[in-house]
PDB file of C-alpha atoms in Angstrom:
ATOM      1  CA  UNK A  26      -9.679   6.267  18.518  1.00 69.00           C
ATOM      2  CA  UNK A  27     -10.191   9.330  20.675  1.00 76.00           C
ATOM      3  CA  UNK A  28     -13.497  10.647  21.821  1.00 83.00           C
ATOM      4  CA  UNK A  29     -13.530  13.490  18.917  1.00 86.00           C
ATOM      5  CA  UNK A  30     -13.196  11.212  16.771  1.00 83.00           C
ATOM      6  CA  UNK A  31     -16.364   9.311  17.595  1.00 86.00           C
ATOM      7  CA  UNK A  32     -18.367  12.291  17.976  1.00 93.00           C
ATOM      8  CA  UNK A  33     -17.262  13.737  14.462  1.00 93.00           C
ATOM      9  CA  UNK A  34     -18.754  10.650  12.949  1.00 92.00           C
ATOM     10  CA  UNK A  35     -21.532  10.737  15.161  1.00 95.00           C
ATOM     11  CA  UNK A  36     -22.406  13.908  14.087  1.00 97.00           C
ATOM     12  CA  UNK A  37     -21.691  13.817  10.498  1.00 96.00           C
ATOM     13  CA  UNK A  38     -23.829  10.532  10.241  1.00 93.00           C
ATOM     14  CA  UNK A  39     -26.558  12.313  12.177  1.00 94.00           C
ATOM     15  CA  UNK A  40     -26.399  15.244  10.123  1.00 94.00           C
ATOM     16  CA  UNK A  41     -26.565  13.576   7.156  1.00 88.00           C
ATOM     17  CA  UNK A  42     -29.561  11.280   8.320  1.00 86.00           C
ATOM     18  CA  UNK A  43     -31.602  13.963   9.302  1.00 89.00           C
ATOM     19  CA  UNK A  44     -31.264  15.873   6.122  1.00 86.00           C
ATOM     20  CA  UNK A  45     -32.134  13.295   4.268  1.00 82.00           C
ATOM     21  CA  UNK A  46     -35.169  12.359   6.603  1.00 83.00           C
ATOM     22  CA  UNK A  47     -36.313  15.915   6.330  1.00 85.00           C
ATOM     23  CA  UNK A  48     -36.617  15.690   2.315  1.00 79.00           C
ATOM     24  CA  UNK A  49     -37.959  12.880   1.907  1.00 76.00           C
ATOM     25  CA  UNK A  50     -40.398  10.129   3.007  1.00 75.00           C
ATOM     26  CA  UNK A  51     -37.962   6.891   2.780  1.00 77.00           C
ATOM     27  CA  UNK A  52     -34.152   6.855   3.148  1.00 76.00           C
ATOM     28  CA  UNK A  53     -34.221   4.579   0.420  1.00 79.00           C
ATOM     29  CA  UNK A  54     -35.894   7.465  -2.230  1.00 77.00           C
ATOM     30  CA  UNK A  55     -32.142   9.146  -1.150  1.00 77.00           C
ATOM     31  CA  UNK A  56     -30.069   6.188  -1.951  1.00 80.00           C
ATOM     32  CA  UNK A  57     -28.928   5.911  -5.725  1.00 85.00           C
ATOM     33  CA  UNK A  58     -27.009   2.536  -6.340  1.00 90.00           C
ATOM     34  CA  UNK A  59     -25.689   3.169 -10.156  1.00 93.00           C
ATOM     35  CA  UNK A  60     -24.295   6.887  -8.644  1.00 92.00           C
ATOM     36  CA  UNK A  61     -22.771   5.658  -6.032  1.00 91.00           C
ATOM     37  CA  UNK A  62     -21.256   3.000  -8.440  1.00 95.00           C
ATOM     38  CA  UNK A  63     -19.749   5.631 -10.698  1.00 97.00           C
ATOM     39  CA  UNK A  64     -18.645   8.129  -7.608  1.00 96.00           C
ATOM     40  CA  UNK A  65     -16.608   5.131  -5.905  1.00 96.00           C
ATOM     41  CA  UNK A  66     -15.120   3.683  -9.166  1.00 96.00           C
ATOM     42  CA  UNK A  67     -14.524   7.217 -10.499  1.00 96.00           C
ATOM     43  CA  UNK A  68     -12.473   7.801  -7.645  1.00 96.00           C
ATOM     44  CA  UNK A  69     -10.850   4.881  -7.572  1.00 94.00           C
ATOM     45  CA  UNK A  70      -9.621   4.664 -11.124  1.00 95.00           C
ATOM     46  CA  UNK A  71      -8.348   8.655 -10.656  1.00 95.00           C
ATOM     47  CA  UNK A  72      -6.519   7.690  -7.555  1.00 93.00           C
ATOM     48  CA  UNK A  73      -5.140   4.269  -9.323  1.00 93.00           C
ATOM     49  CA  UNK A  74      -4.467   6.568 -12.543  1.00 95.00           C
ATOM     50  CA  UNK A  75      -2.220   9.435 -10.448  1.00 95.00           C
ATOM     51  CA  UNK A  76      -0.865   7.595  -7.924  1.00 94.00           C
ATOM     52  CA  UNK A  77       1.220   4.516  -7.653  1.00 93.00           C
ATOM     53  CA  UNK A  78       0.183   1.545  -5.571  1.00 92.00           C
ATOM     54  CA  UNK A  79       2.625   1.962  -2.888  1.00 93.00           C
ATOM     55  CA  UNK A  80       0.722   5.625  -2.074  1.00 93.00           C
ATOM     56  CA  UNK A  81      -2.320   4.408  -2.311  1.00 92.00           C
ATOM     57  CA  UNK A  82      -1.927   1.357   0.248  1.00 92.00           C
ATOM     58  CA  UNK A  83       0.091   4.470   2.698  1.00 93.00           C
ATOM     59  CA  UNK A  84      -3.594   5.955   2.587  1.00 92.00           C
ATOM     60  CA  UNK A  85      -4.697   2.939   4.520  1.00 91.00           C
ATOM     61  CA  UNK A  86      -1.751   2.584   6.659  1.00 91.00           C
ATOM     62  CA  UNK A  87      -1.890   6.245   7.487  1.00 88.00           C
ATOM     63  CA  UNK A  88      -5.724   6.302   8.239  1.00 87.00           C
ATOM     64  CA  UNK A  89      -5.222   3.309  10.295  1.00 86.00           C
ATOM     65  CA  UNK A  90      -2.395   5.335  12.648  1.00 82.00           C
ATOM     66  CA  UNK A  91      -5.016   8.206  12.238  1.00 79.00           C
ATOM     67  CA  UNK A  92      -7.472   6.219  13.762  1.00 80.00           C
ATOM     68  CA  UNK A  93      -5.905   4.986  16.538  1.00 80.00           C
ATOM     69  CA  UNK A  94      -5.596   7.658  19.828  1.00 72.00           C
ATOM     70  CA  UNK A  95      -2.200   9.044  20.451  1.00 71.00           C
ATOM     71  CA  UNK A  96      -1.175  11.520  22.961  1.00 74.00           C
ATOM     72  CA  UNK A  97       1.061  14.554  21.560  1.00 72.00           C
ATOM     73  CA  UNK A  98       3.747  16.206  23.337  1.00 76.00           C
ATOM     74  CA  UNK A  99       3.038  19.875  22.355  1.00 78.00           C
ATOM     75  CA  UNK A 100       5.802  20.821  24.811  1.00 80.00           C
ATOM     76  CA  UNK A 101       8.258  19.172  22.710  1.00 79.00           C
ATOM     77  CA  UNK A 102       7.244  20.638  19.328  1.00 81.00           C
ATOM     78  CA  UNK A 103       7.112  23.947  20.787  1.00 87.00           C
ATOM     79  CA  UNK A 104      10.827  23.918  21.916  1.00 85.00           C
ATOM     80  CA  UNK A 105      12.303  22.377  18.454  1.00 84.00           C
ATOM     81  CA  UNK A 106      10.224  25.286  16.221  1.00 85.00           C
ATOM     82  CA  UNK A 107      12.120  27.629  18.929  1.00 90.00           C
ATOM     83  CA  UNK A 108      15.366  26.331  17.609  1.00 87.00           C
ATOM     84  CA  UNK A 109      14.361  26.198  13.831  1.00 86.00           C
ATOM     85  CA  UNK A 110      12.686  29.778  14.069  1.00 88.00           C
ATOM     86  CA  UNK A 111      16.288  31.248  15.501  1.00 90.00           C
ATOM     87  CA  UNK A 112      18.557  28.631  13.203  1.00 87.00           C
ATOM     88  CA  UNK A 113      16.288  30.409  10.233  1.00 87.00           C
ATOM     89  CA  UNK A 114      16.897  34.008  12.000  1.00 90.00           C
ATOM     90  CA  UNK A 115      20.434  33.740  12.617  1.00 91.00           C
ATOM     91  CA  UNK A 116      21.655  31.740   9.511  1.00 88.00           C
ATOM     92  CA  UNK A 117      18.825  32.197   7.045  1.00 87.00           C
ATOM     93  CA  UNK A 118      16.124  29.579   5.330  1.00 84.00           C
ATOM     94  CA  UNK A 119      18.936  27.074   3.588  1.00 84.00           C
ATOM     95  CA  UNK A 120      20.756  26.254   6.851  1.00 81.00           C
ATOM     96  CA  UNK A 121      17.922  23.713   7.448  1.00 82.00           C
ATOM     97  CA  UNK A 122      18.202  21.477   4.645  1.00 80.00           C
ATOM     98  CA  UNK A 123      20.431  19.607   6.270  1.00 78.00           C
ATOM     99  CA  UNK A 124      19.567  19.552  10.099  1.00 78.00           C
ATOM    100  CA  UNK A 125      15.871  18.739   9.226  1.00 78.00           C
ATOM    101  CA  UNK A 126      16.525  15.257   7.528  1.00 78.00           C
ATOM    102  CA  UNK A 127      17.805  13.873  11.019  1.00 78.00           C
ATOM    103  CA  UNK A 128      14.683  15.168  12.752  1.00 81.00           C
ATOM    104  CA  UNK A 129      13.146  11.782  14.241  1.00 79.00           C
ATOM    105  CA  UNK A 130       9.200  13.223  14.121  1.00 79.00           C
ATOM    106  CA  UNK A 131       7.831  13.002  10.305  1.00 79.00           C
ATOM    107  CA  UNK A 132       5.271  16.187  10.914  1.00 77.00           C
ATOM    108  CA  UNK A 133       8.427  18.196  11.635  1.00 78.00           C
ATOM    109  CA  UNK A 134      10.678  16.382   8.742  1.00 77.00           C
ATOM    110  CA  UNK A 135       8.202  16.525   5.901  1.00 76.00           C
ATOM    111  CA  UNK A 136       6.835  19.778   7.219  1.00 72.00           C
TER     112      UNK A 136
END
């Protein structure tokens, strides 16, 4: 997990504890069990109801890959988008559907 990471949940959690500190007297007074109940199972039966099962268990793989700290090589996406941009310029937008399904990187595939 990379240092932003950290501190963006550092800071969120702080942000959000000190809000509620500054409204009321007890944390608990800001906790509502039976809301939180129908906020979590709301969601989940929406996300069960339009998605299928093998999505929903990619959310967890993906936030798990998320999660962990990986070093990008900027240099290399920079140089393929070169390539794309004049492929585009040169041959037009529909010359691509075919040379982008053997790109190796998903962000550039999908993208």
């Amino acid at each position: 997990m990379s240092r932003t990471t950290i501190m963006g949940i550092i800071i969120s959690v702080g942000i959000l504890f000190f809000a509620v500190t500054m409204q009321t007297v007890s944390v608990m007074a800001f906790i509502n069990p039976s809301g939180l109940a129908i906020v979590m199972g709301g969601t989940a039966a929406a996300a069960l109801t339009s998605y299928s099962i093998n999505d929903i268990i990619r959310v967890f793989k993906v936030f798990a890959i998320v999660m962990q700290k990986q070093s990008i090589q900027l240099g290399s996406y920079v140089s393929v988008m070169t390539k794309i941009a004049e492929r585009v310029r040169i041959r037009g937008l529909l010359s691509l559907q075919n040379e982008v399904k053997g790109l190796p990187d998903p962000f550039l595939r999908d993208g």
